[in-house]
Each structure stands twice: as structure tokens, then as C-alpha cells.
Short mmCIF file of C-alpha atoms in Angstrom, two decimals:
data_model
loop_
_atom_site.label_atom_id
_atom_site.label_comp_id
_atom_site.label_asym_id
_atom_site.label_seq_id
_atom_site.Cartn_x
_atom_site.Cartn_y
_atom_site.Cartn_z
CA MET A 1 -0.62 -14.21 0.34
CA SER A 2 1.20 -17.22 -1.05
CA SER A 3 3.97 -19.08 0.71
CA ALA A 4 6.41 -17.98 -2.01
CA MET A 5 9.02 -15.47 -0.85
CA SER A 6 8.26 -11.83 -1.67
CA ALA A 7 10.82 -9.83 -3.62
CA LEU A 8 11.98 -7.79 -0.61
CA GLU A 9 11.19 -10.22 2.20
CA GLY A 10 13.70 -9.86 5.03
CA LEU A 11 14.44 -6.20 4.24
CA MET A 12 13.72 -3.70 7.04
CA VAL A 13 12.93 -0.10 6.12
CA LEU A 14 12.57 2.80 8.55
CA GLU A 15 10.46 5.65 7.22
CA ILE A 16 10.46 9.21 8.60
CA SER A 17 8.25 11.03 6.15
CA ALA A 18 4.96 12.60 5.23
CA LEU A 19 3.53 12.03 1.74
CA SER A 20 6.59 11.89 -0.55
CA GLY A 21 8.41 9.23 1.42
CA ALA A 22 5.18 7.42 2.29
CA VAL A 23 4.67 6.56 -1.38
CA CYS A 24 8.18 5.08 -1.53
CA GLY A 25 7.61 3.13 1.69
CA ARG A 26 4.28 1.81 0.42
CA VAL A 27 5.90 0.40 -2.72
CA LEU A 28 8.61 -1.30 -0.65
CA ALA A 29 5.98 -2.72 1.74
CA ASP A 30 3.96 -4.02 -1.21
CA LEU A 31 7.11 -5.81 -2.42
CA GLY A 32 7.47 -7.56 0.95
CA ALA A 33 9.78 -5.31 2.98
CA GLU A 34 9.00 -4.69 6.63
CA VAL A 35 8.40 -0.93 6.73
CA ILE A 36 8.32 0.81 10.09
CA LYS A 37 6.89 4.33 10.05
CA ILE A 38 8.50 6.53 12.72
CA GLU A 39 5.95 9.03 14.01
CA PRO A 40 6.26 11.79 16.61
CA GLU A 41 4.27 11.72 19.85
CA GLY A 42 0.61 12.28 18.95
CA GLY A 43 1.10 10.75 15.49
CA GLU A 44 2.23 12.03 12.12
CA PRO A 45 0.46 15.36 11.35
CA PHE A 46 -0.24 14.04 7.82
CA ARG A 47 -2.75 11.63 9.41
CA ARG A 48 -5.13 14.59 9.77
CA SER A 49 -4.80 16.04 6.25
CA ALA A 50 -7.98 16.42 4.18
CA PRO A 51 -9.87 14.61 2.86
CA LEU A 52 -10.70 12.70 6.02
CA VAL A 53 -12.54 9.39 6.25
CA LYS A 54 -14.11 7.72 9.28
CA THR A 55 -12.19 4.74 10.66
CA ALA A 56 -12.28 2.69 13.85
CA LEU A 57 -9.74 5.18 15.26
CA GLY A 58 -11.82 8.24 14.36
CA GLU A 59 -11.14 10.34 11.29
CA GLU A 60 -7.96 9.84 9.29
CA SER A 61 -6.60 11.17 6.03
CA ALA A 62 -7.60 9.14 2.97
CA ALA A 63 -4.11 9.67 1.52
CA TRP A 64 -2.55 8.59 4.82
CA LEU A 65 -4.53 5.35 4.72
CA ALA A 66 -3.66 4.71 1.07
CA PHE A 67 0.08 5.31 1.35
CA ASN A 68 0.70 3.74 4.75
CA HIS A 69 -1.11 0.45 4.24
CA GLY A 70 1.01 -2.57 5.15
CA LYS A 71 3.39 -0.65 7.42
CA LYS A 72 4.08 -0.89 11.12
CA SER A 73 4.25 2.27 13.19
CA VAL A 74 6.35 3.33 16.16
CA THR A 75 6.25 6.59 18.10
CA LEU A 76 9.64 8.20 18.79
CA GLU A 77 10.41 11.73 19.83
CA LEU A 78 13.47 12.30 17.61
CA GLY A 79 15.73 15.05 18.89
CA THR A 80 15.54 13.79 22.47
CA ALA A 81 18.18 11.54 24.02
CA ASP A 82 15.70 8.68 24.44
CA GLY A 83 14.19 9.07 20.96
CA ASP A 84 17.61 9.24 19.29
CA ARG A 85 18.77 6.16 21.22
CA GLN A 86 15.67 4.22 20.12
CA PHE A 87 16.24 5.39 16.53
CA ALA A 88 19.87 4.16 16.69
CA ASP A 89 18.66 0.80 18.03
CA LEU A 90 16.25 0.46 15.09
CA CYS A 91 18.96 1.50 12.62
CA ALA A 92 21.30 -1.21 13.93
CA THR A 93 19.10 -3.89 12.34
CA ALA A 94 17.55 -1.88 9.47
CA ASP A 95 18.63 -1.91 5.84
CA ILE A 96 17.18 1.40 4.59
CA VAL A 97 16.02 4.71 6.06
CA ILE A 98 13.66 6.90 4.02
CA THR A 99 13.31 10.60 4.86
CA ASP A 100 11.47 13.36 3.03
CA TRP A 101 11.47 17.15 2.96
CA GLU A 102 7.86 17.39 4.09
CA ARG A 103 8.69 15.91 7.50
CA VAL A 104 12.42 16.49 8.05
CA ASP A 105 14.53 19.49 7.07
CA ILE A 106 18.05 19.08 5.66
CA ASP A 107 19.83 19.82 8.95
CA GLU A 108 17.73 17.16 10.70
CA MET A 109 18.40 14.72 7.84
CA ASP A 110 22.13 15.24 8.36
CA ARG A 111 21.80 14.71 12.12
CA LEU A 112 19.71 11.56 11.70
CA GLU A 113 22.07 10.19 9.05
CA ALA A 114 25.02 10.58 11.46
CA ILE A 115 23.11 8.60 14.12
CA ALA A 116 22.07 5.96 11.58
CA ARG A 117 25.57 5.51 10.10
CA LYS A 118 27.15 5.22 13.55
CA ALA A 119 24.65 2.46 14.43
CA ASN A 120 24.92 0.70 11.06
CA PRO A 121 27.56 1.80 8.51
CA ALA A 122 26.02 -0.42 5.80
CA LEU A 123 22.61 1.27 6.05
CA VAL A 124 21.20 2.97 2.93
CA PHE A 125 20.03 6.45 4.00
CA THR A 126 17.74 8.12 1.47
CA GLU A 127 16.47 11.68 1.20
CA ILE A 128 13.53 12.71 -0.94
CA LEU A 129 13.99 16.40 -1.75
CA PRO A 130 12.25 18.43 -4.49
CA PHE A 131 15.52 19.89 -5.80
CA GLY A 132 18.11 17.41 -4.47
CA ARG A 133 21.31 18.32 -2.69
CA GLY A 134 23.96 20.83 -3.64
CA GLY A 135 22.01 23.30 -5.76
CA PRO A 136 20.74 26.78 -4.98
CA TYR A 137 17.24 25.47 -4.21
CA GLU A 138 18.17 22.50 -1.99
CA ARG A 139 16.39 23.97 1.04
CA TYR A 140 13.26 25.04 -0.85
CA ALA A 141 9.94 23.29 -0.46
CA ALA A 142 7.87 22.73 -3.57
CA THR A 143 4.41 21.69 -4.62
CA ASP A 144 3.61 19.38 -7.53
CA THR A 145 2.54 22.43 -9.54
CA VAL A 146 5.86 24.22 -8.93
CA LEU A 147 7.84 21.17 -9.96
CA GLN A 148 5.72 20.66 -13.09
CA ALA A 149 6.18 24.31 -14.03
CA LEU A 150 9.95 24.24 -13.50
CA GLY A 151 10.21 21.00 -15.48
CA GLY A 152 8.30 22.48 -18.41
CA HIS A 153 5.36 20.10 -18.07
CA LEU A 154 2.82 22.92 -17.57
CA TYR A 155 3.74 24.25 -21.00
CA LEU A 156 2.10 21.14 -22.43
CA ASN A 157 -0.94 21.23 -20.14
CA GLY A 158 -1.51 24.95 -19.73
#
């Protein structure tokens, strides 16, 4: 890496996500942001998703390795007093929080956002949801195929 400043150097991002948010975090890390992945005790379940590859730590998900490269990781048990306090401490110095529907449901997003905003009102809190907020499907999960079908893309592909 060169001594020139990266585009997002100095930016701290907290990521609480599985695959959807991991892609976003990877892009920000590649641009120079410090991205800290918040995992539950025992590690993010996505770490064990197929296909698995052998690593020095055992077997890990190939997608996990691809989309979490360049990130730091911390284990917090969110939803406990200690975990929420540690999350608030991280939020106090962070710039962005990324959450996604695969890891955190909407009620938990709301709870975490309240903690984050209390610790740092200037924080950007993001939610990656298949159908966004406010519509009839806001609490629905979706696969890529479902989203392509609803967007009309499958009409072109069959």
C-alpha cells in the first residue's frame, strides 16, 4: 500500500451483518475505512456457510473470507447489558453503523439505533433490507431470486 491517503482513511465503520452488509463493509474497507465486524459469542453463523475452505482456523465459508477481508472483528453479546455498553462505547467514536436483515431483525435494528444515537448523535446508522422501511413487506426476508422476480428481471432471463 502506498503512503498516499486512502479515500476513506480515518472513517470508522461498525458492521453487524451477514452477507448483505458484509459486501458493503468490504467496499468501505477496500476504500480505506476501518471496518469492525461485530460478531456474537462463537462467531458469526455465516462463517460456517457452504462452500467451506480449509484455513489456519479450520474450515470457513469462502464467501465469508471474500467479503470480510480487511476487517477487524470483535465479539459482543448484543442484547446483554455488557454487550450493549460495549456497543455504545464503540459507537461513541464510530462514523457509520451497517446492519442487515440477515443478521438483525427490524425491532433489533431500532433498539441498536437508539443505543447508537444516544452514544453519538452524528452517527450514520444504515439498514440493508430487501424491501426497505414503511411498506407492507418491510419485515419479509427475500432471496436474490425473489427480488429478481419481483423486479421483473426474471422475465428477461426466464
